[in-house]
mmCIF file of C-alpha atoms in Angstrom:
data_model
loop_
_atom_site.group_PDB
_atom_site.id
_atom_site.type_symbol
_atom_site.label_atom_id
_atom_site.label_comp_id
_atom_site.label_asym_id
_atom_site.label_seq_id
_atom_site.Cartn_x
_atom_site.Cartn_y
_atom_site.Cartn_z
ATOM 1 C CA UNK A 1 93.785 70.263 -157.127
ATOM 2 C CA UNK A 2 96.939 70.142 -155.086
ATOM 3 C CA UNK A 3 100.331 69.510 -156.772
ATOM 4 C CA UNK A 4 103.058 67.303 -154.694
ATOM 5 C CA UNK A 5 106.840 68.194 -155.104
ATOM 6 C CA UNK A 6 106.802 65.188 -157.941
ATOM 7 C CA UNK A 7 104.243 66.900 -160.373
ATOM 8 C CA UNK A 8 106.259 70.166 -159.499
ATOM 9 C CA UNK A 9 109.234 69.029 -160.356
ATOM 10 C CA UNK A 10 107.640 67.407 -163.361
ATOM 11 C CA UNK A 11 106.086 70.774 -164.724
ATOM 12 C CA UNK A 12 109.154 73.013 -164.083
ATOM 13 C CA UNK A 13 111.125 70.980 -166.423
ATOM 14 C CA UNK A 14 108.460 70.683 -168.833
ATOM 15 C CA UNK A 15 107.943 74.782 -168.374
ATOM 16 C CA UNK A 16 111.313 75.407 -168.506
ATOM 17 C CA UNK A 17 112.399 73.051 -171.729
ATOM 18 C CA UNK A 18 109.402 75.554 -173.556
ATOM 19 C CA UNK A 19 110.531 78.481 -172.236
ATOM 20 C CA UNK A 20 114.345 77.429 -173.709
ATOM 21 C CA UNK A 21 112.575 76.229 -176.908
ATOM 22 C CA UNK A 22 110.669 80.021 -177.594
ATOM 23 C CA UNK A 23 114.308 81.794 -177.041
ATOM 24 C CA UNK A 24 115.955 79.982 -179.459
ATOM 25 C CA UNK A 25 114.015 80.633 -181.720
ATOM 26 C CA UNK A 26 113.727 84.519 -181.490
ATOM 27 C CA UNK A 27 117.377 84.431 -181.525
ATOM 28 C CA UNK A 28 119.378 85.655 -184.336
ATOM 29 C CA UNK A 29 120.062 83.226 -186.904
ATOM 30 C CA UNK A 30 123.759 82.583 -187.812
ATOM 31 C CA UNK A 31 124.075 83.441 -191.698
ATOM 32 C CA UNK A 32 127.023 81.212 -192.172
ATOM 33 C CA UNK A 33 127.060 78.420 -194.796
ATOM 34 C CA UNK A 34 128.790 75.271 -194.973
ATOM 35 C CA UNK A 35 130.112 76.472 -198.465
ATOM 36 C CA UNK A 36 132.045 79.392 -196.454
ATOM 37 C CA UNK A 37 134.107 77.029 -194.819
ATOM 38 C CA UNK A 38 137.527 76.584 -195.599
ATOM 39 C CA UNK A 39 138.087 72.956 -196.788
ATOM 40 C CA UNK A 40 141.200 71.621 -196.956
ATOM 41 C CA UNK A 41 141.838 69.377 -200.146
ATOM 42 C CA UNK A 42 142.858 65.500 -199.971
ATOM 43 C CA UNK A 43 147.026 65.994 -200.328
ATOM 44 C CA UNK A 44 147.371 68.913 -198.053
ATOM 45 C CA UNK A 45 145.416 67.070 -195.820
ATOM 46 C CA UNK A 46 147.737 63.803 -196.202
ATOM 47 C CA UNK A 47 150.637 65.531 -196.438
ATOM 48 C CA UNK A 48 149.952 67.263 -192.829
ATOM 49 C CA UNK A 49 148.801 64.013 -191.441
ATOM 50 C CA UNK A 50 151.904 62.818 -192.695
ATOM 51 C CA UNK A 51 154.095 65.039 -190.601
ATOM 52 C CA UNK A 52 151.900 64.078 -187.428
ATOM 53 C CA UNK A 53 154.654 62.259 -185.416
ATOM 54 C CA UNK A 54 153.644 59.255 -183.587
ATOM 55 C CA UNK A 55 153.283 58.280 -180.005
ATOM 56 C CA UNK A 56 154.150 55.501 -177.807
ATOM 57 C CA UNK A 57 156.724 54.541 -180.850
ATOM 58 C CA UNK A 58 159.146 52.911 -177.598
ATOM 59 C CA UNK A 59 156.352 50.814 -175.717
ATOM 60 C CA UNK A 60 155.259 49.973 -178.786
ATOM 61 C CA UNK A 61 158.394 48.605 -180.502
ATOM 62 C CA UNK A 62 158.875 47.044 -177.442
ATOM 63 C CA UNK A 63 155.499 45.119 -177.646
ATOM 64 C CA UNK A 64 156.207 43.780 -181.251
ATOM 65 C CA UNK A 65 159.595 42.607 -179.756
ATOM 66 C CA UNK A 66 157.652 40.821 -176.718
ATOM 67 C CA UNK A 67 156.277 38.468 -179.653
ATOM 68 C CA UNK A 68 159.543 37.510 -180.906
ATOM 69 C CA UNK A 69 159.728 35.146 -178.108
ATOM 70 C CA UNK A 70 156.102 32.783 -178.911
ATOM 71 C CA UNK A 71 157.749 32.392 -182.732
ATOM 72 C CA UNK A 72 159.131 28.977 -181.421
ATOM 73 C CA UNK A 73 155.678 27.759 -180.080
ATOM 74 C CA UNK A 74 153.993 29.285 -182.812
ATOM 75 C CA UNK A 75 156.401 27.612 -185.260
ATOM 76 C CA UNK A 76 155.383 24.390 -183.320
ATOM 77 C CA UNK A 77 151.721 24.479 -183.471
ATOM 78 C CA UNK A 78 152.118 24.507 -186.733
ATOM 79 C CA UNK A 79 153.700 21.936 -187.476
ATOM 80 C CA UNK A 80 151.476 19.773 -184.983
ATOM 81 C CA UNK A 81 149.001 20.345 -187.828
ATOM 82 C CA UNK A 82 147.332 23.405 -186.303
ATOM 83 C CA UNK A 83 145.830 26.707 -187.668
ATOM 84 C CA UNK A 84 147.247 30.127 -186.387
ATOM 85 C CA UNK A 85 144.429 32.680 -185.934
ATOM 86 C CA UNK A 86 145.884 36.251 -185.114
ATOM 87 C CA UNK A 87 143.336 38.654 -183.248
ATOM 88 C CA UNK A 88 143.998 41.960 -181.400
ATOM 89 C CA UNK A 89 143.913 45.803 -182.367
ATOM 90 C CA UNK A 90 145.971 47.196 -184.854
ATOM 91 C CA UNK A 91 147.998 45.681 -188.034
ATOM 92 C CA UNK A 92 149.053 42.536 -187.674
ATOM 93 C CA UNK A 93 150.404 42.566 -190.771
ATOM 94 C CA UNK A 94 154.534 43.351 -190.480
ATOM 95 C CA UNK A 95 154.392 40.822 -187.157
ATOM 96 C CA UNK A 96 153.119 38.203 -189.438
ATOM 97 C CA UNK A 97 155.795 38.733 -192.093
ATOM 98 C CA UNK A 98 158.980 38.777 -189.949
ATOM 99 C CA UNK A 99 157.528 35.726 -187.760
ATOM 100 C CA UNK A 100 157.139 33.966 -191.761
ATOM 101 C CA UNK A 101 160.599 35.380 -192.723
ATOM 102 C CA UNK A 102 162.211 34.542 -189.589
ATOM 103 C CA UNK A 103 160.449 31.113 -188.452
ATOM 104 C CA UNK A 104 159.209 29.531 -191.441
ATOM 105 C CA UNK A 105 162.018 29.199 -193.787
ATOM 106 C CA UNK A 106 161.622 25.448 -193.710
ATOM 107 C CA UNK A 107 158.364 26.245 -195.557
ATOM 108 C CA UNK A 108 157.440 27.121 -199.147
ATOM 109 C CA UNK A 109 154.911 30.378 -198.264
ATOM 110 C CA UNK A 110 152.385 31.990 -200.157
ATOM 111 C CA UNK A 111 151.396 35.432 -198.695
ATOM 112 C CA UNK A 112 147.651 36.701 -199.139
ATOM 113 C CA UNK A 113 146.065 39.804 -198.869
ATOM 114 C CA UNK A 114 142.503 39.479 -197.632
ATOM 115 C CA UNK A 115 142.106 42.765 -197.244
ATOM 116 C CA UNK A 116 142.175 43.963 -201.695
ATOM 117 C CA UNK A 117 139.237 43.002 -203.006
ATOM 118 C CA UNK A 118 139.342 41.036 -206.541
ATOM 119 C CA UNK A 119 141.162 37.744 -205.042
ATOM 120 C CA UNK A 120 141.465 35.016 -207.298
ATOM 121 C CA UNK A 121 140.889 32.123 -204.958
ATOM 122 C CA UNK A 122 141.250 29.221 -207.364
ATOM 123 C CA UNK A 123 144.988 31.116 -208.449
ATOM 124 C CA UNK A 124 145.728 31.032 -204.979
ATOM 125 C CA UNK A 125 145.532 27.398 -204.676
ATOM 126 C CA UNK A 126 146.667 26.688 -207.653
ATOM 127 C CA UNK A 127 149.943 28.956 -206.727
ATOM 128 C CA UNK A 128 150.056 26.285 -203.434
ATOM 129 C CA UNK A 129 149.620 22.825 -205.841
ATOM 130 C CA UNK A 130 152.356 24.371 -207.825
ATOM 131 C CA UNK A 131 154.803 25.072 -204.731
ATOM 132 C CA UNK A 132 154.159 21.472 -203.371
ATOM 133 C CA UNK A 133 154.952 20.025 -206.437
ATOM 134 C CA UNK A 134 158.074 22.272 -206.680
ATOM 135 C CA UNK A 135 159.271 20.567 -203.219
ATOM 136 C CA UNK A 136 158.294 17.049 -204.231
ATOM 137 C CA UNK A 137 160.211 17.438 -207.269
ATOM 138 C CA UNK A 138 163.454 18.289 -205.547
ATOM 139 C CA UNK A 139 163.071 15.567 -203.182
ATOM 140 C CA UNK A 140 162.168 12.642 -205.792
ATOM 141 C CA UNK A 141 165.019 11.320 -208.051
ATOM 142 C CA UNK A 142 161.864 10.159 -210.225
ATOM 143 C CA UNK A 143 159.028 12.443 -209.395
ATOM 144 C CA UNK A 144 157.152 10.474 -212.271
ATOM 145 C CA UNK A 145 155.428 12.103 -215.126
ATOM 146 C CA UNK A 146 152.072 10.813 -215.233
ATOM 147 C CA UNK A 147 149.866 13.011 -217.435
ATOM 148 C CA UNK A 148 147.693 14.706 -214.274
ATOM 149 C CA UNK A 149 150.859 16.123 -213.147
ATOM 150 C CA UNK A 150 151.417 17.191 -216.000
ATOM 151 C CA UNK A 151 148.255 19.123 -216.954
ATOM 152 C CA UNK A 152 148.992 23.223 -215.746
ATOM 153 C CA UNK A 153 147.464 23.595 -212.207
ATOM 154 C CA UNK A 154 146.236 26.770 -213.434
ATOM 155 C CA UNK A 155 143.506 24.531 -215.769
ATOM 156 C CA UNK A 156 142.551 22.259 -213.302
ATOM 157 C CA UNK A 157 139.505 21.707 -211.214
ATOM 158 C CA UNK A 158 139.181 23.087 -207.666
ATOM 159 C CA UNK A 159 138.539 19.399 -206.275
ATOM 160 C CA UNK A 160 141.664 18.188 -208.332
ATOM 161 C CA UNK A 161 143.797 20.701 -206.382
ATOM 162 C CA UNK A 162 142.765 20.237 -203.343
ATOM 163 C CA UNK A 163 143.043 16.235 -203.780
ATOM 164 C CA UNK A 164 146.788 16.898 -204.542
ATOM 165 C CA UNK A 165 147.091 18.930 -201.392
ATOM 166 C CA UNK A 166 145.034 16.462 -199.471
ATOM 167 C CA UNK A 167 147.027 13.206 -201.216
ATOM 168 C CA UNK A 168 148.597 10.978 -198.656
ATOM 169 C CA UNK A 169 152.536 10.914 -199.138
ATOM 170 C CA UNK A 170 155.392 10.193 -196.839
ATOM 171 C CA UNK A 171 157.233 13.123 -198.006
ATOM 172 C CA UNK A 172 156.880 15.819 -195.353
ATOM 173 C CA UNK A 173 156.388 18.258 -197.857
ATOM 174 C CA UNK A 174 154.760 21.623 -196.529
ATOM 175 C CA UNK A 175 153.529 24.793 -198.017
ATOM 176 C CA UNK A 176 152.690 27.710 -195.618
ATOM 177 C CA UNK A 177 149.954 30.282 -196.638
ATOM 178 C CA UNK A 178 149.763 33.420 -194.598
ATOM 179 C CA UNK A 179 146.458 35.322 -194.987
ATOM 180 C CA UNK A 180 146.111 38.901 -193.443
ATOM 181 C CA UNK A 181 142.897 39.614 -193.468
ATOM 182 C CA UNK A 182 141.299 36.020 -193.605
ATOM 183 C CA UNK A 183 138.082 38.554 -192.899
ATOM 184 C CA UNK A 184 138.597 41.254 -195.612
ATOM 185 C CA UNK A 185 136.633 42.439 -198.587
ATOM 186 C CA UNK A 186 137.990 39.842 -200.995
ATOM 187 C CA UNK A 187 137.815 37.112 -198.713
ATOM 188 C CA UNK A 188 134.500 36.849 -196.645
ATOM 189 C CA UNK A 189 131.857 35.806 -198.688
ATOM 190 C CA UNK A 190 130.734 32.475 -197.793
ATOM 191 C CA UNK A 191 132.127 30.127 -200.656
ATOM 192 C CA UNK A 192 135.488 31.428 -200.252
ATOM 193 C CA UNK A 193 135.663 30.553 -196.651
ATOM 194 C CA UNK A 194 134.383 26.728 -197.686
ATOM 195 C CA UNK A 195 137.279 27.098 -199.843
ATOM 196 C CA UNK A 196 139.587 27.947 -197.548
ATOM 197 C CA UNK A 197 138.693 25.726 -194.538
ATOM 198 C CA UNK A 198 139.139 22.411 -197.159
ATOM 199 C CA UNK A 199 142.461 24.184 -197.801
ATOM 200 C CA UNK A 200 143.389 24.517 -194.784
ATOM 201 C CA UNK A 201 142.690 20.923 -193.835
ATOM 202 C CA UNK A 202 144.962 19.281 -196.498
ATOM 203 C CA UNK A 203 147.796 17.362 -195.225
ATOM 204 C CA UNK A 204 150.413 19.573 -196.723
ATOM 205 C CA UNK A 205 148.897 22.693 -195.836
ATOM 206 C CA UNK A 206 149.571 24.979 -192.679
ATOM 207 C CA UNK A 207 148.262 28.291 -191.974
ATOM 208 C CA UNK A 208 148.656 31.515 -190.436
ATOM 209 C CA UNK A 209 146.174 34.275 -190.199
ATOM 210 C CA UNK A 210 144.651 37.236 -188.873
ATOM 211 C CA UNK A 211 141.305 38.776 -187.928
ATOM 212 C CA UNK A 212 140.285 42.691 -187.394
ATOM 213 C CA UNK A 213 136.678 42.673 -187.617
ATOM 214 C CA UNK A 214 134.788 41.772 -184.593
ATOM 215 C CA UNK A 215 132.373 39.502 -186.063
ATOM 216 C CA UNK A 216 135.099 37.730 -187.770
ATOM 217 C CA UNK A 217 134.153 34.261 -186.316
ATOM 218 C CA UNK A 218 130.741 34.200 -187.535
ATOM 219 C CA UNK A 219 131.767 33.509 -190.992
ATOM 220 C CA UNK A 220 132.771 29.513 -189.780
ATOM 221 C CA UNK A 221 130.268 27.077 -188.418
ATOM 222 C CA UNK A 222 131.672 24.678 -185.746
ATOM 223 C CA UNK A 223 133.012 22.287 -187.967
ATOM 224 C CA UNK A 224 135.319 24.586 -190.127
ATOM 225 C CA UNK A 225 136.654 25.965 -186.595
ATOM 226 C CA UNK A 226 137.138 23.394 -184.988
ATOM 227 C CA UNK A 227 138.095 20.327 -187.353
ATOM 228 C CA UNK A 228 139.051 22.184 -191.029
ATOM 229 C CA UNK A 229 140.935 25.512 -189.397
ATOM 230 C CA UNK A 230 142.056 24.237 -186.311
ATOM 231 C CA UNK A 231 142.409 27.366 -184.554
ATOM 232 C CA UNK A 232 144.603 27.801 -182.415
ATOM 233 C CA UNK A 233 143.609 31.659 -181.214
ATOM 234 C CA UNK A 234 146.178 34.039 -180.368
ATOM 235 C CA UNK A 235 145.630 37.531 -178.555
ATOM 236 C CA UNK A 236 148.085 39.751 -180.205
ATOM 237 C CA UNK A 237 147.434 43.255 -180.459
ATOM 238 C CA UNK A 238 150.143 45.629 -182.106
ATOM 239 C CA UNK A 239 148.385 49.128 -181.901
ATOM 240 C CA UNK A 240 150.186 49.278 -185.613
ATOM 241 C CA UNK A 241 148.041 51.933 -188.395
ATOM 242 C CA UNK A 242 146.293 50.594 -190.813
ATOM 243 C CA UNK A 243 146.943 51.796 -194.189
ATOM 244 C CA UNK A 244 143.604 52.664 -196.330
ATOM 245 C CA UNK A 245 143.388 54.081 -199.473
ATOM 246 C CA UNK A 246 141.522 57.639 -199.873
ATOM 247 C CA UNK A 247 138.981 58.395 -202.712
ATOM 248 C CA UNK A 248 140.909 60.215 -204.604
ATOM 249 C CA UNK A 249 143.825 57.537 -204.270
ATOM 250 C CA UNK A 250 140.832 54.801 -205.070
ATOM 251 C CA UNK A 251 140.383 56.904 -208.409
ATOM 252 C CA UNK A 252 143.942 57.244 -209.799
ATOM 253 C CA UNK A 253 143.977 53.471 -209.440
ATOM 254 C CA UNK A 254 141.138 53.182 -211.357
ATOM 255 C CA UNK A 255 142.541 54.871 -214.092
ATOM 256 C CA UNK A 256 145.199 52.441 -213.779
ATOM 257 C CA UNK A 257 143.527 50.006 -214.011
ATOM 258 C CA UNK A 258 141.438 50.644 -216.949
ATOM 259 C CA UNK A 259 144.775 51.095 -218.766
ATOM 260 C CA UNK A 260 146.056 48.239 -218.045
ATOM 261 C CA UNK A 261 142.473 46.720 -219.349
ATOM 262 C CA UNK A 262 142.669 47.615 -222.602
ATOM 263 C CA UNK A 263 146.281 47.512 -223.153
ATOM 264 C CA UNK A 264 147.075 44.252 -222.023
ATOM 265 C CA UNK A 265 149.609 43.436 -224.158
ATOM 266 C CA UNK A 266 151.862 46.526 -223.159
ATOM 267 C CA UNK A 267 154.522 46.315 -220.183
ATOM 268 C CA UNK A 268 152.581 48.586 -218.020
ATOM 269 C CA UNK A 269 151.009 52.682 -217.930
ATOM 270 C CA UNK A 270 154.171 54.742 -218.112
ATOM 271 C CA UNK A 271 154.342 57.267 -215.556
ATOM 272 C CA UNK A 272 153.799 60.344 -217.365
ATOM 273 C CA UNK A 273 150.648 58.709 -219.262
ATOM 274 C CA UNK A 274 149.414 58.119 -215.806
ATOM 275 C CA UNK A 275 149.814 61.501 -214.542
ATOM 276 C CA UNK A 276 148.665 62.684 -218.051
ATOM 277 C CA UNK A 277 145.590 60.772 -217.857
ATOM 278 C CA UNK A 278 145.137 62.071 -213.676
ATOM 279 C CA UNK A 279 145.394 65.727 -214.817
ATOM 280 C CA UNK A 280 143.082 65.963 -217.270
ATOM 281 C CA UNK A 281 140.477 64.552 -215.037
ATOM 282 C CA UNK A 282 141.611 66.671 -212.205
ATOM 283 C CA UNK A 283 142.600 64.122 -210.079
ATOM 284 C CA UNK A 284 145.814 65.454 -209.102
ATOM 285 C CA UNK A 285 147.484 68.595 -209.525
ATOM 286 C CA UNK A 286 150.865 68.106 -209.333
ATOM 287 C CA UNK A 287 153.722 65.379 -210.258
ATOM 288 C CA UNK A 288 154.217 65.528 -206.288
ATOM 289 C CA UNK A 289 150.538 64.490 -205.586
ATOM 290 C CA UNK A 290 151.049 61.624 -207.711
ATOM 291 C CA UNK A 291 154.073 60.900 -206.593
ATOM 292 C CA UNK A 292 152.417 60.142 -202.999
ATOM 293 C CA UNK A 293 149.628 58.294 -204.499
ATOM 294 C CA UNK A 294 152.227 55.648 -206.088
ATOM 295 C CA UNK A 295 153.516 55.143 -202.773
ATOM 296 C CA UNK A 296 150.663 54.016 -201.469
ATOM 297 C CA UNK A 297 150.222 51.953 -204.014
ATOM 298 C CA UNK A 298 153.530 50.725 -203.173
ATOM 299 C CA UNK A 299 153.489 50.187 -199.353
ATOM 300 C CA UNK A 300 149.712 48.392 -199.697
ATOM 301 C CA UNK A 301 151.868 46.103 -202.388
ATOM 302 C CA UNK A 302 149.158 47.031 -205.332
ATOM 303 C CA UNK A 303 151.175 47.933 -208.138
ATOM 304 C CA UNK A 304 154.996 47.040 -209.497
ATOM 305 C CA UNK A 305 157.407 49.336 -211.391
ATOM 306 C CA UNK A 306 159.543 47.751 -214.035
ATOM 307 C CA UNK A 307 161.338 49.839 -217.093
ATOM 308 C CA UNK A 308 159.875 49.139 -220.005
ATOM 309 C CA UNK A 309 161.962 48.408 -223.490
ATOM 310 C CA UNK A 310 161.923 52.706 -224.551
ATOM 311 C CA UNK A 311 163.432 52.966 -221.221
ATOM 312 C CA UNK A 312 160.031 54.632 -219.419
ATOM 313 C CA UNK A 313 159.198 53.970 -216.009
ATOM 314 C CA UNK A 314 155.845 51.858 -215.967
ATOM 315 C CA UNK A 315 153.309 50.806 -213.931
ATOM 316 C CA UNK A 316 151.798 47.085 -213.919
ATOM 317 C CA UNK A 317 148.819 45.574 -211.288
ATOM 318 C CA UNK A 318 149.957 42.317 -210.462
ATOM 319 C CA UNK A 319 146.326 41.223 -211.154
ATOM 320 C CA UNK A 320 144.279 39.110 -214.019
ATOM 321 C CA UNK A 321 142.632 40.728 -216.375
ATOM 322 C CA UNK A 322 139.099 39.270 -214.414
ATOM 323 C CA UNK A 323 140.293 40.580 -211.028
ATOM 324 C CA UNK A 324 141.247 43.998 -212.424
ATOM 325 C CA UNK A 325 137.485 44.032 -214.105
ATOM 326 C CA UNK A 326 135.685 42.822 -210.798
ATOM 327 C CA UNK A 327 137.701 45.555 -209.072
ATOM 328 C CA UNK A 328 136.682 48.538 -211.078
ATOM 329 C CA UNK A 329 133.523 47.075 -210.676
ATOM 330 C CA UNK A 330 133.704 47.769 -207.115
ATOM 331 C CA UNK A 331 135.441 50.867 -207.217
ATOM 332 C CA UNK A 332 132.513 52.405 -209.709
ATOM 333 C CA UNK A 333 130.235 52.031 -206.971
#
């Protein structure tokens, strides 16, 4: 049977990918482990990446500055009653901050941070029924005193909130919430969103967020987009780092946590407990390991530092006792 240069081609390859196939495997085999390797631990590793100096710093300073000029039409679709929906790669977190800081001071605004688990939503709008009222106090000489005003926000029901938000008034009487991360952890299950879009479409509500995950819009239906929302989608990418917490980070807040837990009636974990409690369970080796967790903690706005009454440094998660147990929760798995 003749062969045409097809089935030759075919057979050398097949011949050949044999041939390659037998001399590996009477080769020498390599006697190195992956125990022999040389790992570097967690804070060298941080501390290194640390000292790893940026690039573009100048184009990219530039490109936050090139938003600075949309604040005024951002500023102005909200207050034509629409929804600000930041997209793009990188943090849009500090561009989100200065545009609050710097073009919504006519606004009471509650900042929220999608992207920590354990988020209280009902809190959250409660924190927003107790702004508004805040405003409509200081612009009523008799803000009135009937008894549902009266009863704590904190104890009401989620439908009595957002009726307050949603009640017609002729005050203009706003409150601003700015979301980063309307798409994180804590955020995207489904009921929170429903939450959120009713929120959202209360008359004295605006707000601003932002989106990193590409399949961001799939958690809204047409309705919450387009009628609750009210997108209005804006393209802003900042190339900014995000800042994540490492395992071993994850762990010492854990411990944290759990102190705070069962101590609950104490100011906060002093310092030295904390690094006590880290060393014995080899979380950290040093004072100056710890040192760089806490600043973490810091920068991602997870944990507060106030003296306590001996004088100690201490530590306190600005978090319910029910948000603090859902996130170990998540953290022990």
């Amino acid at each position: 049977m003749e062969m045409n240069d097809g089935d030759n081609e075919e057979f050398g390859f097949s011949r050949n990918y044999f041939l390659a196939k037998e001399l590996r495997g009477s080769g020498k085999r390599s006697h190195s482990k992956l125990s022999d390797i040389d790992v570097v631990d967690e804070p060298e590793l941080i501390a290194a990446a640390s000292k790893i100096e940026p690039k573009h710093e100048k184009e990219v300073k530039e490109l936050m500055n090139s938003y600075k000029s949309s604040y005024t039409e951002w500023a102005f679709e909200l207050r034509c009653g629409l929804g600000l929906l930041m997209y793009g790669f990188g943090s849009k977190k500090a561009l989100l901050e200065d545009f609050a800081s710097t073009s919504l001071t006519e606004y009471s605004v509650v900042v929220v941070n999608g992207y920590l688990p354990g988020i209280n939503i009902k809190q959250v709008v409660a924190a927003l029924a107790e702004l508004l009222w805040d405003q409509l106090k200081s612009k009523r000489k008799n803000p009135g005193s009937s008894s549902k005003v009266q009863q704590p926000f904190s104890s009401r029901s989620m439908d009595d909130l957002l009726a307050f938000l949603d009640e017609d008034r002729t005050n203009e009487c706003y409150v601003c919430v700015v979301i980063h991360n309307i798409d994180g952890p804590g955020l995207r299950d489904s009921e929170t969103q429903q939450v959120l879009a009713r929120v959202a479409s209360c008359s004295h509500i605006r707000m601003v967020a932002s989106i990193d995950h590409v399949n961001a819009p799939l958690l809204w239906d047409k309705k919450m987009v387009h009628t609750q929302f009210n997108w209005c989608w804006h393209h802003v990418p900042t190339f900014a780092p995000y800042k994540s917490l490492t395992s071993n980070a994850q762990s010492v807040f854990k411990v944290l946590a759990e102190y705070q837990l069962s101590h609950s009636n104490e100011e906060g974990m002093p310092v030295d407990n904390l690094y006590a409690s880290c060393r014995e369970r080899f979380l950290v080796s040093s004072q100056l390991t710890l040192n760089s967790h806490l600043t973490e903690f810091k920068d991602h706005e997870l944990v507060k530092t106030k003296r306590n009454s001996d004088g100690q440094d201490c530590l306190h998660i600005p978090l319910t006792n029910e948000a603090l147990e859902k996130l170990i929760a998540e953290l022990s798995q």
